[in-house]
């Protein structure tokens, strides 16, 4: 039996800028555009009691059942009074697993249950689009998901823990983000399914290797029409098809000693339009960490990020826009690059 409590205070804004400095702008019709598109103070809190029960019915069969209730409270203070307000919501999520085995150090499992995702605080109280002034529909605070998974776990090979799973997830609605207005709204329902293969290998006490592979298929349940682009289709923009995360780690046995790791994360190409006619490039990141454990309490570490200093895109969007020297808007990819090569030093005390 457990209880999880969380509270976040978020200051968020979307501003007009010139050379990264906030500034009013003048549109093509001579109308002044304020430097502040929107500005919001969001207080979001959640309270989540849960219970889990495990039963060993037989030597080769056990069950795990759980029940969780999530209560969310949103309080938004926006520069546009129509988008200010409070909302709350609660949802109950039962889950269960059947586990068979082990036979030859291998067990099989089947899991299913209900879950949810919470929508952005600004979206659940929003009544008016801050960019256009049009009335919009507020998003539901909590959106139901249904999921199932079947898999196999094995330790049959010495030092290797490996899991292979097939999964399916249905979502009542996808969250849609508008970069021009900083707004979120509820989208159409979707179905995702795929396969995941996770591996953790320890050939010695001081060396560990891991490799995780994930491949997924994501589609809207019905055809979606994108009026801005004049297209239609069932692809979910920015839904990643493939992810690979792998690394190697070294640590001296005992409470004292050196440790280090090198990690690679790869995100495959993503559809940017509902008809899959435009896709993003892939993204890869290489990072490292080196440190020393002085004892069980004190640790000093140094981390390096994006070691290859690549210019891959962290996120991509495809929508119409217009530059100052252009005669008319046209469709194009808008992106944010990954952070450049950087480092961080950390001193940690545990008690």
Short mmCIF file of C-alpha atoms in Angstrom, two decimals:
data_model
loop_
_atom_site.label_atom_id
_atom_site.label_comp_id
_atom_site.label_asym_id
_atom_site.label_seq_id
_atom_site.Cartn_x
_atom_site.Cartn_y
_atom_site.Cartn_z
CA UNK A 1 0.00 0.00 0.00
CA UNK A 2 1.41 3.41 -0.89
CA UNK A 3 0.68 7.08 -1.44
CA UNK A 4 2.32 9.44 -3.95
CA UNK A 5 2.01 13.22 -3.63
CA UNK A 6 3.40 15.76 -6.08
CA UNK A 7 3.05 19.50 -6.61
CA UNK A 8 4.56 21.66 -9.36
CA UNK A 9 4.67 25.45 -9.69
CA UNK A 10 5.30 26.37 -13.33
CA UNK A 11 5.90 29.78 -14.90
CA UNK A 12 5.42 29.53 -18.64
CA UNK A 13 5.33 31.97 -21.51
CA UNK A 14 5.49 32.42 -25.28
CA UNK A 15 7.05 35.64 -26.56
CA UNK A 16 7.81 37.43 -29.83
CA UNK A 17 11.56 37.88 -30.29
CA UNK A 18 14.03 39.54 -32.65
CA UNK A 19 17.61 38.26 -32.38
CA UNK A 20 16.50 36.44 -29.20
CA UNK A 21 15.35 39.67 -27.56
CA UNK A 22 11.67 40.20 -26.71
CA UNK A 23 10.12 42.84 -28.94
CA UNK A 24 6.80 43.99 -30.39
CA UNK A 25 6.41 43.23 -34.08
CA UNK A 26 4.38 44.66 -36.96
CA UNK A 27 2.51 42.26 -39.22
CA UNK A 28 2.09 42.58 -42.98
CA UNK A 29 -1.09 44.62 -42.52
CA UNK A 30 0.65 47.15 -40.27
CA UNK A 31 -0.91 45.83 -37.07
CA UNK A 32 1.29 45.72 -33.96
CA UNK A 33 1.85 42.27 -32.44
CA UNK A 34 2.57 42.33 -28.72
CA UNK A 35 5.86 40.83 -27.55
CA UNK A 36 3.86 38.52 -25.25
CA UNK A 37 1.72 35.94 -27.01
CA UNK A 38 0.76 34.33 -23.72
CA UNK A 39 2.00 34.11 -20.14
CA UNK A 40 0.76 31.61 -17.57
CA UNK A 41 1.43 30.67 -13.96
CA UNK A 42 0.37 27.06 -13.40
CA UNK A 43 0.02 25.19 -10.13
CA UNK A 44 -0.52 21.46 -10.66
CA UNK A 45 -0.91 18.96 -7.82
CA UNK A 46 -1.69 15.26 -7.67
CA UNK A 47 -2.60 12.76 -4.97
CA UNK A 48 -2.30 9.06 -5.81
CA UNK A 49 -3.03 6.20 -3.38
CA UNK A 50 -2.35 2.67 -4.65
CA UNK A 51 -2.41 -0.96 -3.53
CA UNK A 52 -0.66 -4.04 -4.93
CA UNK A 53 -1.22 -7.71 -4.14
CA UNK A 54 1.03 -10.65 -5.07
CA UNK A 55 -0.09 -14.29 -4.74
CA UNK A 56 2.01 -17.42 -5.37
CA UNK A 57 -0.78 -19.83 -6.39
CA UNK A 58 1.55 -22.68 -7.32
CA UNK A 59 5.25 -23.36 -7.76
CA UNK A 60 5.11 -22.22 -11.39
CA UNK A 61 2.30 -19.67 -11.30
CA UNK A 62 1.81 -16.34 -9.55
CA UNK A 63 -0.28 -13.20 -10.03
CA UNK A 64 0.27 -9.50 -9.41
CA UNK A 65 -2.79 -7.25 -9.16
CA UNK A 66 -2.88 -3.53 -8.52
CA UNK A 67 -5.30 -0.66 -8.15
CA UNK A 68 -4.40 3.03 -8.29
CA UNK A 69 -6.45 6.21 -7.98
CA UNK A 70 -5.10 9.50 -9.28
CA UNK A 71 -6.55 12.89 -8.35
CA UNK A 72 -5.25 15.98 -10.18
CA UNK A 73 -5.85 19.66 -9.44
CA UNK A 74 -4.99 22.47 -11.89
CA UNK A 75 -4.88 26.19 -11.03
CA UNK A 76 -3.96 28.46 -13.97
CA UNK A 77 -3.43 32.22 -13.79
CA UNK A 78 -3.14 33.48 -17.37
CA UNK A 79 -2.51 36.95 -18.77
CA UNK A 80 -5.75 36.34 -20.69
CA UNK A 81 -8.49 36.10 -18.07
CA UNK A 82 -10.63 33.79 -20.21
CA UNK A 83 -7.89 31.16 -19.95
CA UNK A 84 -7.53 31.39 -16.17
CA UNK A 85 -9.32 29.06 -13.81
CA UNK A 86 -9.21 25.84 -11.85
CA UNK A 87 -10.13 22.27 -12.75
CA UNK A 88 -9.77 18.89 -11.09
CA UNK A 89 -10.32 15.30 -12.10
CA UNK A 90 -9.84 11.77 -10.77
CA UNK A 91 -9.40 8.39 -12.42
CA UNK A 92 -9.07 4.79 -11.20
CA UNK A 93 -6.70 2.35 -12.94
CA UNK A 94 -6.77 -1.41 -12.29
CA UNK A 95 -3.91 -3.59 -13.57
CA UNK A 96 -2.95 -7.25 -13.41
CA UNK A 97 -0.29 -9.75 -14.48
CA UNK A 98 -0.16 -13.55 -14.85
CA UNK A 99 3.36 -15.01 -14.53
CA UNK A 100 4.20 -18.61 -15.45
CA UNK A 101 7.47 -20.37 -14.66
CA UNK A 102 10.34 -20.38 -14.40
CA UNK A 103 11.29 -23.27 -16.61
CA UNK A 104 14.99 -23.45 -17.55
CA UNK A 105 15.44 -20.05 -15.83
CA UNK A 106 12.80 -18.56 -18.13
CA UNK A 107 9.34 -17.24 -17.25
CA UNK A 108 6.41 -16.02 -19.31
CA UNK A 109 3.92 -13.30 -18.46
CA UNK A 110 0.72 -11.64 -19.63
CA UNK A 111 -0.19 -8.16 -18.35
CA UNK A 112 -3.17 -5.88 -18.98
CA UNK A 113 -4.73 -2.85 -17.39
CA UNK A 114 -6.07 0.66 -17.61
CA UNK A 115 -3.96 3.81 -17.30
CA UNK A 116 -4.08 7.46 -18.24
CA UNK A 117 -2.11 10.49 -19.34
CA UNK A 118 -2.60 13.97 -17.93
CA UNK A 119 -2.97 16.91 -20.28
CA UNK A 120 -1.08 20.19 -19.93
CA UNK A 121 -2.46 22.55 -17.28
CA UNK A 122 -2.86 25.44 -19.76
CA UNK A 123 -4.94 23.26 -22.07
CA UNK A 124 -7.47 22.13 -19.46
CA UNK A 125 -8.55 25.70 -18.58
CA UNK A 126 -8.08 27.33 -22.00
CA UNK A 127 -11.22 28.87 -23.55
CA UNK A 128 -9.68 31.20 -26.15
CA UNK A 129 -6.79 30.77 -28.58
CA UNK A 130 -4.29 33.47 -27.43
CA UNK A 131 -3.03 33.96 -30.99
CA UNK A 132 -6.28 34.25 -32.95
CA UNK A 133 -8.86 34.98 -30.25
CA UNK A 134 -11.05 32.12 -31.49
CA UNK A 135 -13.04 30.05 -29.01
CA UNK A 136 -11.49 26.64 -28.37
CA UNK A 137 -12.54 23.52 -26.48
CA UNK A 138 -10.70 22.79 -23.23
CA UNK A 139 -8.86 19.49 -23.04
CA UNK A 140 -9.91 16.82 -20.57
CA UNK A 141 -7.54 16.84 -17.56
CA UNK A 142 -7.06 13.05 -17.54
CA UNK A 143 -7.37 10.82 -20.60
CA UNK A 144 -7.94 7.06 -20.39
CA UNK A 145 -5.54 4.52 -21.91
CA UNK A 146 -5.85 0.75 -22.23
CA UNK A 147 -2.83 -1.47 -22.56
CA UNK A 148 -1.71 -5.11 -22.72
CA UNK A 149 1.65 -6.87 -22.96
CA UNK A 150 2.86 -10.43 -23.43
CA UNK A 151 6.48 -11.32 -22.90
CA UNK A 152 9.24 -13.66 -21.87
CA UNK A 153 12.09 -13.07 -19.38
CA UNK A 154 15.17 -15.27 -19.18
CA UNK A 155 18.47 -15.61 -17.33
CA UNK A 156 19.37 -18.87 -19.04
CA UNK A 157 22.71 -17.44 -20.22
CA UNK A 158 25.13 -16.73 -17.40
CA UNK A 159 25.34 -13.02 -16.59
CA UNK A 160 22.61 -12.02 -19.07
CA UNK A 161 19.12 -10.80 -18.21
CA UNK A 162 16.93 -10.51 -21.30
CA UNK A 163 13.26 -9.62 -21.85
CA UNK A 164 11.28 -9.71 -25.08
CA UNK A 165 7.78 -8.21 -25.08
CA UNK A 166 4.93 -7.49 -27.50
CA UNK A 167 2.66 -4.65 -26.41
CA UNK A 168 -0.50 -2.81 -27.42
CA UNK A 169 -1.88 0.54 -26.20
CA UNK A 170 -5.06 2.42 -27.05
CA UNK A 171 -5.43 6.11 -26.13
CA UNK A 172 -8.74 7.94 -26.02
CA UNK A 173 -7.04 11.05 -27.43
CA UNK A 174 -3.62 12.31 -28.48
CA UNK A 175 -2.35 15.66 -27.20
CA UNK A 176 -1.87 18.20 -30.03
CA UNK A 177 0.52 21.15 -29.58
CA UNK A 178 0.40 24.43 -31.49
CA UNK A 179 3.76 26.18 -31.56
CA UNK A 180 2.39 29.53 -32.78
CA UNK A 181 0.01 29.94 -29.85
CA UNK A 182 1.71 27.77 -27.22
CA UNK A 183 -1.61 25.94 -26.89
CA UNK A 184 -2.51 22.31 -26.40
CA UNK A 185 -5.74 20.59 -27.32
CA UNK A 186 -7.16 17.09 -27.32
CA UNK A 187 -6.67 15.21 -30.57
CA UNK A 188 -8.17 12.02 -31.98
CA UNK A 189 -7.94 8.55 -30.46
CA UNK A 190 -5.03 6.32 -31.41
CA UNK A 191 -3.61 2.81 -31.29
CA UNK A 192 0.04 1.89 -30.84
CA UNK A 193 1.68 -1.51 -30.79
CA UNK A 194 5.22 -2.77 -31.02
CA UNK A 195 8.01 -4.93 -29.70
CA UNK A 196 10.67 -4.22 -27.06
CA UNK A 197 13.84 -6.19 -26.39
CA UNK A 198 15.89 -5.29 -23.30
CA UNK A 199 19.24 -6.81 -22.34
CA UNK A 200 21.54 -6.39 -19.34
CA UNK A 201 24.85 -8.30 -19.35
CA UNK A 202 27.44 -8.50 -16.55
CA UNK A 203 30.38 -10.63 -17.76
CA UNK A 204 32.37 -9.63 -14.64
CA UNK A 205 31.67 -7.97 -11.29
CA UNK A 206 33.13 -4.69 -12.54
CA UNK A 207 31.73 -4.49 -16.08
CA UNK A 208 28.13 -4.16 -17.31
CA UNK A 209 26.67 -3.76 -20.80
CA UNK A 210 23.07 -2.99 -21.70
CA UNK A 211 21.15 -2.68 -24.94
CA UNK A 212 17.46 -1.83 -25.36
CA UNK A 213 15.64 -1.93 -28.70
CA UNK A 214 12.09 -0.65 -29.29
CA UNK A 215 10.06 -0.64 -32.50
CA UNK A 216 6.49 0.65 -32.64
CA UNK A 217 3.60 1.28 -35.01
CA UNK A 218 1.44 4.33 -34.17
CA UNK A 219 -1.72 5.39 -35.99
CA UNK A 220 -4.87 7.39 -35.36
CA UNK A 221 -7.96 5.15 -35.12
CA UNK A 222 -9.69 7.21 -37.83
CA UNK A 223 -8.48 9.37 -40.72
CA UNK A 224 -7.52 12.86 -39.53
CA UNK A 225 -7.89 15.97 -41.71
CA UNK A 226 -5.24 18.69 -41.38
CA UNK A 227 -6.91 21.83 -42.70
CA UNK A 228 -3.75 23.98 -42.43
CA UNK A 229 -1.79 21.68 -44.74
CA UNK A 230 -4.71 20.45 -46.85
CA UNK A 231 -3.87 16.79 -46.20
CA UNK A 232 -5.37 13.81 -44.44
CA UNK A 233 -4.10 10.53 -43.07
CA UNK A 234 -3.71 8.36 -39.96
CA UNK A 235 -0.04 8.88 -39.06
CA UNK A 236 0.65 10.54 -35.70
CA UNK A 237 3.10 13.43 -36.16
CA UNK A 238 6.33 13.02 -34.15
CA UNK A 239 5.54 9.43 -33.10
CA UNK A 240 8.94 7.72 -33.01
CA UNK A 241 9.13 4.39 -34.87
CA UNK A 242 12.38 3.07 -33.40
CA UNK A 243 14.55 3.75 -30.35
CA UNK A 244 17.89 2.21 -29.39
CA UNK A 245 19.59 2.85 -26.05
CA UNK A 246 22.86 1.12 -25.26
CA UNK A 247 25.81 1.58 -22.94
CA UNK A 248 28.82 0.15 -21.19
CA UNK A 249 29.63 0.77 -17.53
CA UNK A 250 32.64 0.08 -15.32
CA UNK A 251 32.79 0.26 -11.54
CA UNK A 252 35.27 -0.91 -8.96
CA UNK A 253 33.69 -3.38 -6.52
CA UNK A 254 33.03 -2.14 -2.99
CA UNK A 255 32.01 1.18 -1.45
CA UNK A 256 35.13 3.01 -2.69
CA UNK A 257 36.53 3.35 -6.17
CA UNK A 258 36.17 4.63 -9.71
CA UNK A 259 33.16 4.23 -11.97
CA UNK A 260 32.45 5.29 -15.55
CA UNK A 261 29.96 4.77 -18.33
CA UNK A 262 29.47 5.55 -22.01
CA UNK A 263 25.92 5.72 -23.42
CA UNK A 264 24.38 6.05 -26.88
CA UNK A 265 20.74 6.95 -27.56
CA UNK A 266 19.28 6.76 -31.06
CA UNK A 267 15.82 7.93 -32.16
CA UNK A 268 14.70 6.93 -35.63
CA UNK A 269 12.93 9.06 -38.20
CA UNK A 270 9.43 10.34 -37.38
CA UNK A 271 6.42 11.27 -39.54
CA UNK A 272 5.73 15.02 -39.42
CA UNK A 273 2.43 14.96 -41.31
CA UNK A 274 -0.68 12.83 -41.07
CA UNK A 275 -0.11 11.41 -44.57
CA UNK A 276 3.59 10.56 -43.87
CA UNK A 277 4.71 12.62 -46.87
CA UNK A 278 7.23 14.56 -44.72
CA UNK A 279 9.51 12.84 -42.21
CA UNK A 280 12.22 14.05 -39.86
CA UNK A 281 15.80 12.84 -39.77
CA UNK A 282 17.03 10.52 -37.02
CA UNK A 283 18.62 11.80 -33.80
CA UNK A 284 21.58 10.31 -31.93
CA UNK A 285 23.26 11.38 -28.69
CA UNK A 286 26.50 10.13 -27.10
CA UNK A 287 27.20 10.86 -23.43
CA UNK A 288 29.65 9.79 -20.74
CA UNK A 289 30.04 9.85 -16.97
CA UNK A 290 33.13 9.41 -14.79
CA UNK A 291 33.21 9.51 -11.02
CA UNK A 292 34.65 8.33 -7.74
CA UNK A 293 32.93 6.91 -4.67
CA UNK A 294 34.86 8.08 -1.60
CA UNK A 295 32.63 5.99 0.69
CA UNK A 296 28.95 5.05 1.01
CA UNK A 297 28.04 8.72 1.60
CA UNK A 298 30.14 10.88 -0.77
CA UNK A 299 30.42 10.70 -4.57
CA UNK A 300 32.02 13.07 -7.08
CA UNK A 301 31.14 12.72 -10.77
CA UNK A 302 31.62 14.55 -14.09
CA UNK A 303 29.25 14.10 -17.05
CA UNK A 304 29.65 15.01 -20.71
CA UNK A 305 26.68 15.38 -23.09
CA UNK A 306 26.52 15.29 -26.89
CA UNK A 307 30.17 14.35 -27.09
CA UNK A 308 30.17 14.40 -30.89
CA UNK A 309 28.66 17.91 -30.85
CA UNK A 310 26.21 16.93 -33.59
CA UNK A 311 23.44 19.20 -34.84
CA UNK A 312 20.60 16.69 -34.90
CA UNK A 313 17.08 17.90 -34.18
CA UNK A 314 15.55 17.39 -30.76
CA UNK A 315 12.05 18.06 -32.11
CA UNK A 316 10.56 18.83 -35.51
CA UNK A 317 7.24 20.37 -36.58
CA UNK A 318 5.86 20.87 -40.07
CA UNK A 319 3.45 23.76 -40.66
CA UNK A 320 3.11 26.92 -42.78
CA UNK A 321 5.16 30.01 -41.89
CA UNK A 322 6.41 33.18 -43.56
CA UNK A 323 9.70 35.04 -43.29
CA UNK A 324 10.00 38.80 -43.66
CA UNK A 325 11.36 38.70 -47.20
CA UNK A 326 8.82 36.15 -48.44
CA UNK A 327 5.67 37.11 -50.37
CA UNK A 328 3.45 34.38 -48.89
CA UNK A 329 3.50 31.63 -46.27
CA UNK A 330 4.73 28.19 -47.24
CA UNK A 331 5.05 24.83 -45.52
CA UNK A 332 8.37 24.00 -43.93
CA UNK A 333 10.06 22.08 -41.10
CA UNK A 334 10.57 24.03 -37.87
CA UNK A 335 12.98 22.48 -35.40
CA UNK A 336 14.93 22.78 -32.19
CA UNK A 337 18.50 21.46 -32.28
CA UNK A 338 19.85 19.22 -29.55
CA UNK A 339 21.91 20.94 -26.89
CA UNK A 340 25.56 21.47 -27.92
CA UNK A 341 28.42 19.64 -26.24
CA UNK A 342 28.31 20.39 -22.52
CA UNK A 343 29.46 19.13 -19.14
CA UNK A 344 28.26 18.93 -15.56
CA UNK A 345 30.04 18.18 -12.27
CA UNK A 346 28.10 16.76 -9.31
CA UNK A 347 28.98 16.24 -5.67
CA UNK A 348 26.50 13.90 -3.95
CA UNK A 349 25.97 13.17 -0.27
CA UNK A 350 23.75 10.25 0.76
CA UNK A 351 22.38 9.64 4.22
#
